Short mmCIF file of C-alpha atoms and ligand atoms in Angstrom, two decimals:
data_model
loop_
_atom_site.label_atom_id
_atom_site.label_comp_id
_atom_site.label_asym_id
_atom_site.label_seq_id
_atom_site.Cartn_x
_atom_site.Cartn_y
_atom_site.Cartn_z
CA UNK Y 1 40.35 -108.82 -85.76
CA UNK Y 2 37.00 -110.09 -85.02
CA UNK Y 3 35.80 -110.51 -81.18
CA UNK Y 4 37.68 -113.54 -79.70
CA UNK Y 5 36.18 -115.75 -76.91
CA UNK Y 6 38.36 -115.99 -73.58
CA UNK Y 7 35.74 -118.23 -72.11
CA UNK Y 8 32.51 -118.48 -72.37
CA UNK Y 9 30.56 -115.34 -71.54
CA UNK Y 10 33.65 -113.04 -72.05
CA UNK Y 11 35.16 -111.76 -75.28
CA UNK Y 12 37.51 -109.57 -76.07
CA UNK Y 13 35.86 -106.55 -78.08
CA UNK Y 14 38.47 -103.85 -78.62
CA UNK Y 15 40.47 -102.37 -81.30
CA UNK Y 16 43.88 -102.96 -83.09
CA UNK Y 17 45.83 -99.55 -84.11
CA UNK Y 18 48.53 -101.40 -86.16
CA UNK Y 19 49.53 -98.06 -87.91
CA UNK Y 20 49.61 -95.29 -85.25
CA UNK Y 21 53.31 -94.09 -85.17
CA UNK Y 22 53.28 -92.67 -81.77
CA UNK Y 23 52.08 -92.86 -77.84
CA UNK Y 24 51.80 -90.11 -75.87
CA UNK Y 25 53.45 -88.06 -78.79
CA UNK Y 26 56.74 -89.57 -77.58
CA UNK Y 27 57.42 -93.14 -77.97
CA UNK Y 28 57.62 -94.76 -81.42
CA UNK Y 29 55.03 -97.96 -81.91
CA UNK Y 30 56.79 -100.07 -84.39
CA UNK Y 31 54.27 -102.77 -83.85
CA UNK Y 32 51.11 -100.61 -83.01
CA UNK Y 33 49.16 -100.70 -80.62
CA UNK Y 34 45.70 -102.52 -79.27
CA UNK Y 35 42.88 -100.71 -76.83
CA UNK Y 36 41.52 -103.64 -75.44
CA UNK Y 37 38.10 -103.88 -74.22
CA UNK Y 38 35.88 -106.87 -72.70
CA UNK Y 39 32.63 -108.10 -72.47
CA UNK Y 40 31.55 -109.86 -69.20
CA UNK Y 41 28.09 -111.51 -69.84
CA UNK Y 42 26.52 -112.80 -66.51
CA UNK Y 43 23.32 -114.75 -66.06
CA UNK Y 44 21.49 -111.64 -65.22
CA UNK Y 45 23.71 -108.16 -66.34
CA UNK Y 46 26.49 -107.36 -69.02
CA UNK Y 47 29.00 -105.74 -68.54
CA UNK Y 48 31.44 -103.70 -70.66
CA UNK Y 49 35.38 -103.83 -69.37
CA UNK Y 50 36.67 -100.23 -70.63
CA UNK Y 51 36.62 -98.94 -74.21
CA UNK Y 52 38.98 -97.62 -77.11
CA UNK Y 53 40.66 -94.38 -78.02
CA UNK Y 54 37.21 -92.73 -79.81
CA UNK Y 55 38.96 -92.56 -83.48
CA UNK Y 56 38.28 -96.43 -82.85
CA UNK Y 57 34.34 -96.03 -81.79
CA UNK Y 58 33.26 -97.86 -84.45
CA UNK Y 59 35.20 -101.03 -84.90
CA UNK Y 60 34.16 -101.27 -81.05
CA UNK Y 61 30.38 -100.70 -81.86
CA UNK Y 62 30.46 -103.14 -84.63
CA UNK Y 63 32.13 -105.66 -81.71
CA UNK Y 64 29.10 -104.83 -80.09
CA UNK Y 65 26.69 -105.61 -83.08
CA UNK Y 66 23.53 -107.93 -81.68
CA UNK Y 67 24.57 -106.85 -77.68
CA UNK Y 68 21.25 -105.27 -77.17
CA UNK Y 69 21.79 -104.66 -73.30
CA UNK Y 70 24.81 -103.57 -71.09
CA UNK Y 71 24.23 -102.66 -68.00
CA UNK Y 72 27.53 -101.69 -66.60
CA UNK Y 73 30.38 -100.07 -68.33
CA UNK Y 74 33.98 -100.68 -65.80
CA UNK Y 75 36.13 -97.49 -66.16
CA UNK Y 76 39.14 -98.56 -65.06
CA UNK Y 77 41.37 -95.58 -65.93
CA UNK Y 78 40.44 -92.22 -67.14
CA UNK Y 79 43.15 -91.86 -70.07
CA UNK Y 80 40.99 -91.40 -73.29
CA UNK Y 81 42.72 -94.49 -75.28
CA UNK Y 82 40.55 -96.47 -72.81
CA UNK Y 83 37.54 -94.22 -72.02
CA UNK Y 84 37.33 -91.68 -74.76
CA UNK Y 85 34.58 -94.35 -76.35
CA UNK Y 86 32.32 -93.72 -73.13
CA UNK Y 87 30.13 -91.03 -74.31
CA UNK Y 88 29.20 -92.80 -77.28
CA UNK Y 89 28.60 -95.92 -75.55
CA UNK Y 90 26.70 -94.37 -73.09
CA UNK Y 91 24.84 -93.34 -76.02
CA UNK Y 92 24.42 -95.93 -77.33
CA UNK Y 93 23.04 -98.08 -74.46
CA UNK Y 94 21.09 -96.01 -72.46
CA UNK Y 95 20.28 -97.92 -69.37
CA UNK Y 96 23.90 -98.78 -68.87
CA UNK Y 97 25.86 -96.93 -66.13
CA UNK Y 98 29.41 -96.25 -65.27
CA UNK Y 99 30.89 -97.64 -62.98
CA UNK Y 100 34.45 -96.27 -61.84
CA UNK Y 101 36.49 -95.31 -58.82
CA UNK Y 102 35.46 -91.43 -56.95
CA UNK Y 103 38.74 -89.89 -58.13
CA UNK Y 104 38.20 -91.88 -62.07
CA UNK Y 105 34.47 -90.24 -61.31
CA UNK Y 106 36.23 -87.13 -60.76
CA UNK Y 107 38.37 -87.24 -63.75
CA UNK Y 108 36.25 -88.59 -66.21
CA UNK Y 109 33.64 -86.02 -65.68
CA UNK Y 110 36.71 -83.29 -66.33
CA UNK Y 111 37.66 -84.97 -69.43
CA UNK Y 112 34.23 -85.22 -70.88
CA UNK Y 113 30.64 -85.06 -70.99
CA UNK Y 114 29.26 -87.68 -68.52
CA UNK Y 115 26.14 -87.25 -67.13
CA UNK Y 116 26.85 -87.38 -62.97
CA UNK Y 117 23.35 -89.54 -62.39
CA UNK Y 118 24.82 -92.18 -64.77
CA UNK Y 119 28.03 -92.96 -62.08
CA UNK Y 120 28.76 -95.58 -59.73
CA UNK Y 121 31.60 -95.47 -57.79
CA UNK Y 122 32.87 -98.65 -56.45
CA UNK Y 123 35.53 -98.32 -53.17
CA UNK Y 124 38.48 -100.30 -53.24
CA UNK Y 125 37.25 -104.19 -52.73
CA UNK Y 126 34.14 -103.33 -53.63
CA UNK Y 127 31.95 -106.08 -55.71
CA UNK Y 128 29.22 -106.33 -58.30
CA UNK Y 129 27.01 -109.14 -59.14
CA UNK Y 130 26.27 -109.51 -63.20
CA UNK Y 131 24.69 -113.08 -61.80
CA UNK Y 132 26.79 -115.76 -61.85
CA UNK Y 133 29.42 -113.36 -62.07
CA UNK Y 134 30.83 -111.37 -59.59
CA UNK Y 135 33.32 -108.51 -60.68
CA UNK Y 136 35.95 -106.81 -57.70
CA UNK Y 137 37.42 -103.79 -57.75
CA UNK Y 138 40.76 -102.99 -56.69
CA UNK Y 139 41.93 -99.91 -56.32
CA UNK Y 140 45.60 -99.74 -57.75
CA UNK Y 141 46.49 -95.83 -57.68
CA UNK Y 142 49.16 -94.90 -60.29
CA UNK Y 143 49.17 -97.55 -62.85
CA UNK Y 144 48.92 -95.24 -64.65
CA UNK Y 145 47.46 -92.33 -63.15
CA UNK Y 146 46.02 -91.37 -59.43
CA UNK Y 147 42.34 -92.91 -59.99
CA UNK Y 148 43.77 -96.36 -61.60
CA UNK Y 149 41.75 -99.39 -60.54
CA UNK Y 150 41.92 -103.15 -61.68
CA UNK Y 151 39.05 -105.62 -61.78
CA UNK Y 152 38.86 -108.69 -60.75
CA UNK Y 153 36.24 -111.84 -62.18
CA UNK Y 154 35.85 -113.91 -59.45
CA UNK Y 155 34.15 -117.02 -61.13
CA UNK Y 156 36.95 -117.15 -63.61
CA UNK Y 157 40.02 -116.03 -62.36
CA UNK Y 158 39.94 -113.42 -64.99
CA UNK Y 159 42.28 -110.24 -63.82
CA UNK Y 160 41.44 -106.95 -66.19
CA UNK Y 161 44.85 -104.61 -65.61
CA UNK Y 162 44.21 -102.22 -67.91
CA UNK Y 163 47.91 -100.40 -68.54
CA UNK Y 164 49.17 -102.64 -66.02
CA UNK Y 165 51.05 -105.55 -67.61
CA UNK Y 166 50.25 -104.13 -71.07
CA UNK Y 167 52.54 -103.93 -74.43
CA UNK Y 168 52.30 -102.07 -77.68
CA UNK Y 169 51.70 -104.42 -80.17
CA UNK Y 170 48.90 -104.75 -82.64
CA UNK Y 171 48.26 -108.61 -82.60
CA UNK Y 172 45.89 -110.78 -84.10
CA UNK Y 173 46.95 -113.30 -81.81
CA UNK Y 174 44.33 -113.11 -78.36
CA UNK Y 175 47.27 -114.67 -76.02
CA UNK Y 176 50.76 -113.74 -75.69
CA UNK Y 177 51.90 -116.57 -77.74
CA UNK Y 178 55.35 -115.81 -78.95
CA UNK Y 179 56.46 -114.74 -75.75
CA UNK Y 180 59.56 -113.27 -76.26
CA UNK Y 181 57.89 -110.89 -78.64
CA UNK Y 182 55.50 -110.00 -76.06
CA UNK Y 183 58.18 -109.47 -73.28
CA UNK Y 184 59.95 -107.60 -75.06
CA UNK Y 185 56.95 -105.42 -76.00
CA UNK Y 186 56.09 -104.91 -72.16
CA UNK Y 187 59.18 -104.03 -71.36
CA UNK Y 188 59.26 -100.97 -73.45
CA UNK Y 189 56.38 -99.98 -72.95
CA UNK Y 190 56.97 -100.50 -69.03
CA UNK Y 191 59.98 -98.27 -69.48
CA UNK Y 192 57.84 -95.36 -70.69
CA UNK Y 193 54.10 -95.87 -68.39
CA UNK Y 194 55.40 -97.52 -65.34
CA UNK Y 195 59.11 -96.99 -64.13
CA UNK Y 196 58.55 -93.40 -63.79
CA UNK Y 197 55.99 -94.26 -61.22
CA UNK Y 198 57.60 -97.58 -59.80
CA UNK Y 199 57.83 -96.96 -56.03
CA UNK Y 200 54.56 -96.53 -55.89
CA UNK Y 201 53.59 -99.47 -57.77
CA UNK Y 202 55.59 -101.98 -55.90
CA UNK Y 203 53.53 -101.06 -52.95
CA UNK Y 204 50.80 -102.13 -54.68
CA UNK Y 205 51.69 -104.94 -56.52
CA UNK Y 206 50.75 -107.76 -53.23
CA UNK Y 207 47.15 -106.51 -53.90
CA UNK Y 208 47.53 -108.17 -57.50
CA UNK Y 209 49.59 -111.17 -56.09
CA UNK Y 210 47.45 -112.14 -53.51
CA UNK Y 211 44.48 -112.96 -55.86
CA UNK Y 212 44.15 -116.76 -57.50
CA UNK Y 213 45.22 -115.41 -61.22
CA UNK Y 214 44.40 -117.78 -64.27
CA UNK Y 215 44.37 -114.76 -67.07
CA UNK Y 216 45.76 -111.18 -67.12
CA UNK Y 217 43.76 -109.31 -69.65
CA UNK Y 218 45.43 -105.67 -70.13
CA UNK Y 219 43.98 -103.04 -72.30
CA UNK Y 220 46.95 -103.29 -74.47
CA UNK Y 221 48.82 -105.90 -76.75
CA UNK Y 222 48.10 -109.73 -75.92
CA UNK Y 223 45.90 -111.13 -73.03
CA UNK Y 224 48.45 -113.41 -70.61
CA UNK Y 225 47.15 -117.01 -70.07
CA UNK Y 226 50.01 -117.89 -68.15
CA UNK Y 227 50.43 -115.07 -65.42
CA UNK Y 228 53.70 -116.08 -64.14
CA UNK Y 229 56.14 -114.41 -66.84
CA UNK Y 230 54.62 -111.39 -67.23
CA UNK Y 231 53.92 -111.28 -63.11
CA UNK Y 232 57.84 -112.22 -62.56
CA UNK Y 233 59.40 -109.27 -64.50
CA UNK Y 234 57.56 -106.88 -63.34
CA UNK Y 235 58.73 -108.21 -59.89
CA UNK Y 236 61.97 -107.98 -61.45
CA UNK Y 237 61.89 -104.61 -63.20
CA UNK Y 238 59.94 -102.83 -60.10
CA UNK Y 239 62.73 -104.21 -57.58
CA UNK Y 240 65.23 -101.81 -59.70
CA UNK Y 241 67.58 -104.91 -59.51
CA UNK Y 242 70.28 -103.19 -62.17
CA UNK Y 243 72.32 -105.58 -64.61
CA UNK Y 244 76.01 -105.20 -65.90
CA UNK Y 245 75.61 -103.15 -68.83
CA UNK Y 246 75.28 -99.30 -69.96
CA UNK Y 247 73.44 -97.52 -71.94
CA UNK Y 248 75.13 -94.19 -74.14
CA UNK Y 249 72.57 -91.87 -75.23
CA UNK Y 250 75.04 -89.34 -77.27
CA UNK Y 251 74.56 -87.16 -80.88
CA UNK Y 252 77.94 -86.34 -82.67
CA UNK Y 253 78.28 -83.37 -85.14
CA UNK Y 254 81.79 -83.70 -86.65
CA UNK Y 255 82.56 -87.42 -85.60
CA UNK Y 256 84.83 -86.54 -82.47
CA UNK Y 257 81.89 -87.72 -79.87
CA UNK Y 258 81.44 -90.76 -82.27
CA UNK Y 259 84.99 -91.57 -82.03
CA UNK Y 260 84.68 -91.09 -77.96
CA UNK Y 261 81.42 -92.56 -77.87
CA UNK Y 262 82.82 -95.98 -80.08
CA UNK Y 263 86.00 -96.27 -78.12
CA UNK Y 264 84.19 -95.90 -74.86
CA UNK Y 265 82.21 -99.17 -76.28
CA UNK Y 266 84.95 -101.38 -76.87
CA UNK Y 267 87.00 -100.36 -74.06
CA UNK Y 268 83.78 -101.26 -71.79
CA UNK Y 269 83.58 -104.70 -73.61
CA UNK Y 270 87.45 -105.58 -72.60
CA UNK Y 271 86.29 -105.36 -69.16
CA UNK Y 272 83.31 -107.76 -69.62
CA UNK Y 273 80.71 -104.69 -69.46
CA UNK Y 274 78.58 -104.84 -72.42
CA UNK Y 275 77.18 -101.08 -73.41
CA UNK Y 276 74.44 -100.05 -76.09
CA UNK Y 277 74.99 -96.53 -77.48
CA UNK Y 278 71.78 -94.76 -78.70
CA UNK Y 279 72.40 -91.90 -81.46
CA UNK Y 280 69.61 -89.37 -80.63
CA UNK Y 281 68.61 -87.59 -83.85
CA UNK Y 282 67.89 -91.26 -84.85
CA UNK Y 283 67.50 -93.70 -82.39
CA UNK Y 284 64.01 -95.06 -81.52
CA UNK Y 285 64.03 -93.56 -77.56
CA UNK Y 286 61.37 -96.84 -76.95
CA UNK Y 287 64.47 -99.02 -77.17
CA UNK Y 288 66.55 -96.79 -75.04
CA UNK Y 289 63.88 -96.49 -72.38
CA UNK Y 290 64.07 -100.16 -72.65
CA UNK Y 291 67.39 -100.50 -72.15
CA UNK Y 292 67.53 -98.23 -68.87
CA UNK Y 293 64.76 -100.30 -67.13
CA UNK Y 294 68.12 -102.60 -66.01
CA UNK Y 295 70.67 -100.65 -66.93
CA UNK Y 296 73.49 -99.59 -64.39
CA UNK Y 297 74.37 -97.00 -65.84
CA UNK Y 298 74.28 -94.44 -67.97
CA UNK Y 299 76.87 -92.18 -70.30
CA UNK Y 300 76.22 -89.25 -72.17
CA UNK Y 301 78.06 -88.10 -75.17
CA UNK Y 302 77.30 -84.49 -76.22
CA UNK Y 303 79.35 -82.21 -78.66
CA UNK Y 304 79.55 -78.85 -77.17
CA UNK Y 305 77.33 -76.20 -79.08
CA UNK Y 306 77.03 -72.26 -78.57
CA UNK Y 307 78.57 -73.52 -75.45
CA UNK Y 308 76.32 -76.12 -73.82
CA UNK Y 309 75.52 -79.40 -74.27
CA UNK Y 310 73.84 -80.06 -78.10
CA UNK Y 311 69.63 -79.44 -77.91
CA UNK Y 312 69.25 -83.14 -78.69
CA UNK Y 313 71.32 -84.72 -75.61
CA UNK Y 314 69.41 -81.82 -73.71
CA UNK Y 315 66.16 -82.92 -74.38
CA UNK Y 316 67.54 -87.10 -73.73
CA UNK Y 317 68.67 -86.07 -70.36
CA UNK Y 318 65.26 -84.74 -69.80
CA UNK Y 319 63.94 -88.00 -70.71
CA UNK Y 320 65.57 -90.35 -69.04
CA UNK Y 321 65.01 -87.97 -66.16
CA UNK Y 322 61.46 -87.89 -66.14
CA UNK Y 323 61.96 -91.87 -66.98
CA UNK Y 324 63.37 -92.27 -63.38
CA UNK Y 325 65.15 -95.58 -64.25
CA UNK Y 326 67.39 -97.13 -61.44
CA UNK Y 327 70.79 -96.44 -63.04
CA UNK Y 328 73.17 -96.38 -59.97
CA UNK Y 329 76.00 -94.73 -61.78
CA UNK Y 330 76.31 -91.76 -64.41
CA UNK Y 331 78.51 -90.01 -66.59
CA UNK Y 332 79.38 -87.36 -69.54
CA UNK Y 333 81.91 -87.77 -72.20
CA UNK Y 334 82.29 -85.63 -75.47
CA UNK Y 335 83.72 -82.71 -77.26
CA UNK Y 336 84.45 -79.03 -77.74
CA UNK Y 337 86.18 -76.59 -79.95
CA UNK Y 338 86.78 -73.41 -77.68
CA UNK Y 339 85.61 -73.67 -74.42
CA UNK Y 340 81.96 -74.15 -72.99
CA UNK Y 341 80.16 -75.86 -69.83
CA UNK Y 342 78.86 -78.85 -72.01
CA UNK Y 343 79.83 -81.29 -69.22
CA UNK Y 344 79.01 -79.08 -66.25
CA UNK Y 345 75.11 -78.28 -67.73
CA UNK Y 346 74.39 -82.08 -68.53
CA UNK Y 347 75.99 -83.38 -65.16
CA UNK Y 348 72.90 -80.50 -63.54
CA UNK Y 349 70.08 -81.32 -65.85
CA UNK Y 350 71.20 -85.42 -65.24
CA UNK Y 351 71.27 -84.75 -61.11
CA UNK Y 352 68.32 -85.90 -60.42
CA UNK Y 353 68.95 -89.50 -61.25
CA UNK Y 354 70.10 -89.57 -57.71
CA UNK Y 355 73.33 -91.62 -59.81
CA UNK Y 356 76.88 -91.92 -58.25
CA UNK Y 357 78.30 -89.44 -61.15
CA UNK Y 358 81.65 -90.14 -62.32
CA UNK Y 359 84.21 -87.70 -63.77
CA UNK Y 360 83.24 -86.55 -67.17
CA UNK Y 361 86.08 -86.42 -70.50
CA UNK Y 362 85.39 -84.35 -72.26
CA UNK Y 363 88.04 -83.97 -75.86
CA UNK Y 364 89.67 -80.65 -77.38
CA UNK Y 365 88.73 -81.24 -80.98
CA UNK Y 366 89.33 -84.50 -82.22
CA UNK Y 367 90.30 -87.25 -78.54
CA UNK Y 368 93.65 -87.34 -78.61
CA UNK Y 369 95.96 -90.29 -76.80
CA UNK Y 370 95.26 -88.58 -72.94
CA UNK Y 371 91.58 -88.32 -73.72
CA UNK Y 372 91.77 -92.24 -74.86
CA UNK Y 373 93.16 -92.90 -71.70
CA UNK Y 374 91.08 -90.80 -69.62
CA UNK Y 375 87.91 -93.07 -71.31
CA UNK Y 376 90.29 -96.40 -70.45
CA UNK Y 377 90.09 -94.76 -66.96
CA UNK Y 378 86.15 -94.33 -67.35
CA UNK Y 379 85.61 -97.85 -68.46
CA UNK Y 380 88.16 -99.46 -65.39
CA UNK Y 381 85.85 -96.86 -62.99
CA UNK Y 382 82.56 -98.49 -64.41
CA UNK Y 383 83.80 -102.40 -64.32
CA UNK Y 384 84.69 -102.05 -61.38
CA UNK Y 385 81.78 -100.27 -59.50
CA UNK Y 386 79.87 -102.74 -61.54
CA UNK Y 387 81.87 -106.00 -59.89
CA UNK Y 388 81.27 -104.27 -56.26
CA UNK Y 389 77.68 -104.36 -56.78
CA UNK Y 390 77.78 -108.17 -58.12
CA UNK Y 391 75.66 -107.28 -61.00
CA UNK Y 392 75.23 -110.09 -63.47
FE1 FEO R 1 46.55 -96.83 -71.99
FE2 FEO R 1 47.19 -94.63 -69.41
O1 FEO R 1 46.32 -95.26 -70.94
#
C-alpha cells in the first residue's frame, strides 16, 4: 500500500507482509502481518516512528522517497520486525539520530551495529520538540520486552504503541474498519505477545489511560481511530476475568481420545458449558491461544505413548504454559493400552497453571460405559465450579 495520511504532517510509512506464514516461528498468520512505521513532520525536525523487519527495507525507503531530512528516528522496542531497518536508515540519513530508552540503547546496540554517538536516550516522560510538535515518551516495560516504550504526540492526540494494541493482519485499510475482524485479530495475537506478560502490563496500563487519546497507531495491523474498543478489551483480557467455556487441546491415534474428547463436548454442552476442542497435529495454536485468553478452563486429551503422554500434547502443555492464560480450572482425559503415567506426566508439566486440577479419566482401550460416566462426572465437576464463579 502506498503511504497513507493520518493527519497532516504524519503518515503511515511501513510495510505489509501479507504472505509470511509465521511469527516468532510459532504462531500461524493467516492474514499476515504489517510493521508499521510513521512519519512525524514538525515545523522544524522529522521524525521517523520505528521501522520494519529489514527483508522489508526497501518498500520502507521507497515510503521515504523525496524525505530528504529526518532528524530523529523513535525506537520504541528493540525486536528486529520494528528496528532491524535502523542501520540502513541510519544510513541512509546521516544526520538523523536515535532516539530510544537506556535499556532499548542497551539492546539495540547488542542486536546490531549502531554507532553509540548516534543515541539519545529519552527517560520515562521525557519530551522532544520537532516544532510544533512535541513527542513524549513513556516508558511501558514489557510490552513486549524489558526496554518497551510508547510515544506520545501531544499536538494531536496521536498514541504510537508499537506491539501494544497491535494485530496480525496485512490490511490495506489505514483504520480498523471492520472491527470485528480487527478484534478478533488482536486478540490472538494478544494471546501469544501479551498474556504471558499480563501482570505486569496491567500495572502499566493507567500510564496509557491517563493520556487524552484520539488515535492508537500500533506497529502492527490497523491504526485505531476510535480508542475505546481496542482500550476496553484489553481492560478486559488483562483483568483475567474468565468466561463459561473450555478449551480441549487433545491428539488421538486410534480414535479412543476422539471418542473421549467428543463425548466430553456434548456432555459439557447439556450443562450449558460450551467447549472448543483443538486437534494438535492440525489445529492452528493462534486460535487456541485465542481461545484461552477467557477461557476457564482447560482439558487435555492425550493417548498414552511409550508410556507418557503423546509428544504433541507434550509440547501443547508447554505452550499454554509459557502462554500463562488465567484458566482457573484444569484437567486430563484420554487413553492407554497397557499401563503408563500419561495422566500423571501431563497433570506435572500442566502445574504451573496455578489451575484447581480436577481428577483425570483416563480409558483402557476403547471408553467403555464407567469411563462415559466418569466424563458425565467431569462435565457436572466443571458446570458446576463454573456456576460458583458466576461466569457468563
Ligand atoms: Fe512486533 Fe515484539 O515485536
Amino acid at each position: 500500500m502506498d503511504t497513507k495520511e493520518i493527519t497532516k504532517g504524519i503518515r503511515w510509512v511501513g510495510a505489509l507482509d501479507p504472505h509470511r506464514p509465521l511469527f516468532d516461528a510459532l504462531i500461524p498468520l493467516p492474514d499476515g502481518t504489517s510493521y508499521n512505521a510513521y512519519l512525524v513532520q514538525g515545523s522544524e525536525k522529522t521524525a521517523l516512528v520505528d521501522t520494519v523487519e529489514p527483508n522489508m527495507v526497501d518498500v520502507l525507503l521507497a515510503h521515504l522517497d523525496g524525505i530528504e531530512q529526518i532528524d530523529l528516528i523513535i525506537a520504541q522496542h528493540a525486536e528486529q520486525d520494528h528496528s532491524g531497518s535502523i542501520p540502513t536508515i541510519l544510513g541512509r540519513y546521516p544526520g538523523a539520530k536515535l532516539v530510544t530508552s537506556p535499556k532499548g540503547k542497551g539492546m539495540l546496540t547488542s542486536l546490531m551495529p549502531i554507532p553509540e554517538e548516534r543515541i539519545i536516550t529519552v527517560e520515562d516522560g521525557e519530551t522532544l520538540s520537532l516544532g510544533d510538535k512535541t513527542l513524549k515518551f513513556i516508558h511501558l516495560p514489557w510490552v513486549h520486552w524489558p526496554e518497551t516504550m510508547v510515544t506520545y504526540l501531544q499536538e494531536d492526540r496521536i498514541l504510537f504503541t508499537c506491539d501494544c494494541f497491535g494485530s496480525h493482519l496485512a490490511s490495506d485499510e489505514l483504520y480498523a474498519v471492520d472491527e470485528t475482524r480487527v478484534m478478533r485479530a488482536a486478540k490472538r495475537y494478544y494471546a501469544e505477545i501479551m498474556m504471558p506478560l499480563r501482570a505486569v502490563i496491567l500495572k502499566g496500563l493507567p500510564k496509557i489511560e491517563a493520556l487524552d487519546v484520539a488515535v492508537i497507531a500500533p506497529s502492527h495491523g490497523p491504526v485505531h481511530d476510535k480508542p475505546q474498543p481496542i482500550l476496553s478489551a484489553y481492560r478486559h483480557w488483562l483483568s483475567g476475568e474468565c468466561k463459561n467455556t473450555v478449551a480441549l487441546p487433545y491428539v488421538t491415534m486410534h480414535g479412543s481420545t476422539q471418542n473421549m474428547v467428543t463425548y466430553l463436548v456434548d456432555a459439557l454442552a447439556k450443562k450449558g458449558v460450551p467447549a472448543e476442542a483443538f486437534e494438535l497435529t492440525t489445529t492452528d495454536i493462534g486460535d487456541l491461544g485465542a481461545t484461552l485468553v477467557d477461557a476457564a478452563t482447560v482439558v487435555f486429551g492425550t493417548p498414552t505413548v511409550l508410556g507418557g503422554p503423546h509428544p504433541n500434547v507434550m509440547a501443547g502443555a508447554y505452550l499454554v504454559g509459557v502462554l500463562r492464560p488465567p484458566v482457573k480450572y484444569a484437567s486430563v482425559i484420554g487413553s492407554f493400552g497397557w499401563g503408563g503415567k500419561a495422566a500423571e506426566q501431563l497433570t506435572e508439566a500442566i502445574s504451573g497453571l496455578k489451575a484447581e486440577m480436577l481428577p483425570p479419566v483416563m480409558s483402557k482401550g476403547l471408553p467403555k460405559e464407567a469411563d462415559y460416566a466418569a466424563l458425565d462426572a467431569l462435565a457436572a465437576t466443571i458446570a458446576q465450579k463454573h456456576g460458583e464463579c458466576n461466569l457468563m
